[in-house]
């Protein structure tokens, strides 16, 4: 595995973490066709060799790495392995899109306040692996998506941006998630581009670009 050439400016370099399908990754790759967007995906890292996002990355000529937990003796060793694999790409930003594992201290310490996650609910409501299902089960009329910084908790880090999505009569988890993902992809592209172009200031839970 080799890092992408250093012609990509350091502030633009993005590594994407995926466990599954990768439609958010595809949106980021589409966005970078316009150099004015300001960010560039230089690597994609997954915990699963079969993740669809890896295929999307390879098709786009982006370097990939797989860091599977079963290849490590324990959780902390896996975290260090993730930090090393991601660090090879020297990213300014690490963007987790449907990455279904909790990142621990060895990883978060290295990329402090530079790990961005997207979640399919309006946090702090419905964190965790089933944000869409849990929102539906609760009977909310409005849900949405949240792009936030990752901290040591589960979907608890400072919020960068949110968009609301109405729950329609007859929605099931799949139909609602698809409508959320339309908004989520646009929001994520906007946030990652702004972070790369303008930088990010974080004071406690308050965040602003620039
Ligand atoms: C996205 O909706 C993302 O918010 C969600 O997985 C989907 C991945 O879609 N993540 C979580 O639920 C994390 N708790 P994608 O693979 O098509 O980008």
PDB file of C-alpha atoms and ligand atoms in Angstrom, residues 20-24 98 100 118-120 128 177 181 184, ligand 1:
ATOM      1  CA  UNK A  20     -20.561  -0.895   3.963  1.00  0.00           C
ATOM      2  CA  UNK A  21     -22.072   0.377   0.763  1.00  0.00           C
ATOM      3  CA  UNK A  22     -20.378   3.707   0.437  1.00  0.00           C
ATOM      4  CA  UNK A  23     -22.919   6.055  -1.175  1.00  0.00           C
ATOM      5  CA  UNK A  24     -21.531   8.888   0.961  1.00  0.00           C
ATOM      6  CA  UNK A  98     -21.209   4.172   7.815  1.00  0.00           C
ATOM      7  CA  UNK A 100     -19.825   0.660  12.211  1.00  0.00           C
ATOM      8  CA  UNK A 118     -22.197  11.300   9.659  1.00  0.00           C
ATOM      9  CA  UNK A 119     -25.223   9.901  11.465  1.00  0.00           C
ATOM     10  CA  UNK A 120     -28.758   9.329  10.129  1.00  0.00           C
ATOM     11  CA  UNK A 128     -25.973   4.262  17.798  1.00  0.00           C
ATOM     12  CA  UNK A 177     -33.217   6.093   5.342  1.00  0.00           C
ATOM     13  CA  UNK A 181     -29.280   9.821   2.774  1.00  0.00           C
ATOM     14  CA  UNK A 184     -26.907  13.486   4.314  1.00  0.00           C
TER      15      UNK A 184
HETATM   16  C1  LIG B   1     -25.347   6.463   6.432  1.00  0.00           C
HETATM   17  O1  LIG B   1     -26.706   6.816   6.468  1.00  0.00           O
HETATM   18  C2  LIG B   1     -24.690   6.775   7.756  1.00  0.00           C
HETATM   19  O2  LIG B   1     -25.223   7.902   8.401  1.00  0.00           O
HETATM   20  C3  LIG B   1     -25.008   5.531   8.545  1.00  0.00           C
HETATM   21  O3  LIG B   1     -24.782   4.497   7.634  1.00  0.00           O
HETATM   22  C4  LIG B   1     -25.141   4.962   6.332  1.00  0.00           C
HETATM   23  C5  LIG B   1     -24.019   4.606   5.386  1.00  0.00           C
HETATM   24  O4  LIG B   1     -24.408   4.780   4.064  1.00  0.00           O
HETATM   25  N1  LIG B   1     -24.169   5.446   9.695  1.00  0.00           N
HETATM   26  C6  LIG B   1     -24.609   5.010  10.872  1.00  0.00           C
HETATM   27  O5  LIG B   1     -25.733   4.590  11.065  1.00  0.00           O
HETATM   28  C7  LIG B   1     -23.566   5.065  11.963  1.00  0.00           C
HETATM   29  N2  LIG B   1     -24.190   5.016  13.247  1.00  0.00           N
HETATM   30  P1  LIG B   1     -23.394   4.581   2.868  1.00  0.00           P
HETATM   31  O6  LIG B   1     -22.589   3.322   3.143  1.00  0.00           O
HETATM   32  O7  LIG B   1     -24.279   4.440   1.670  1.00  0.00           O
HETATM   33  O8  LIG B   1     -22.536   5.805   2.819  1.00  0.00           O
END
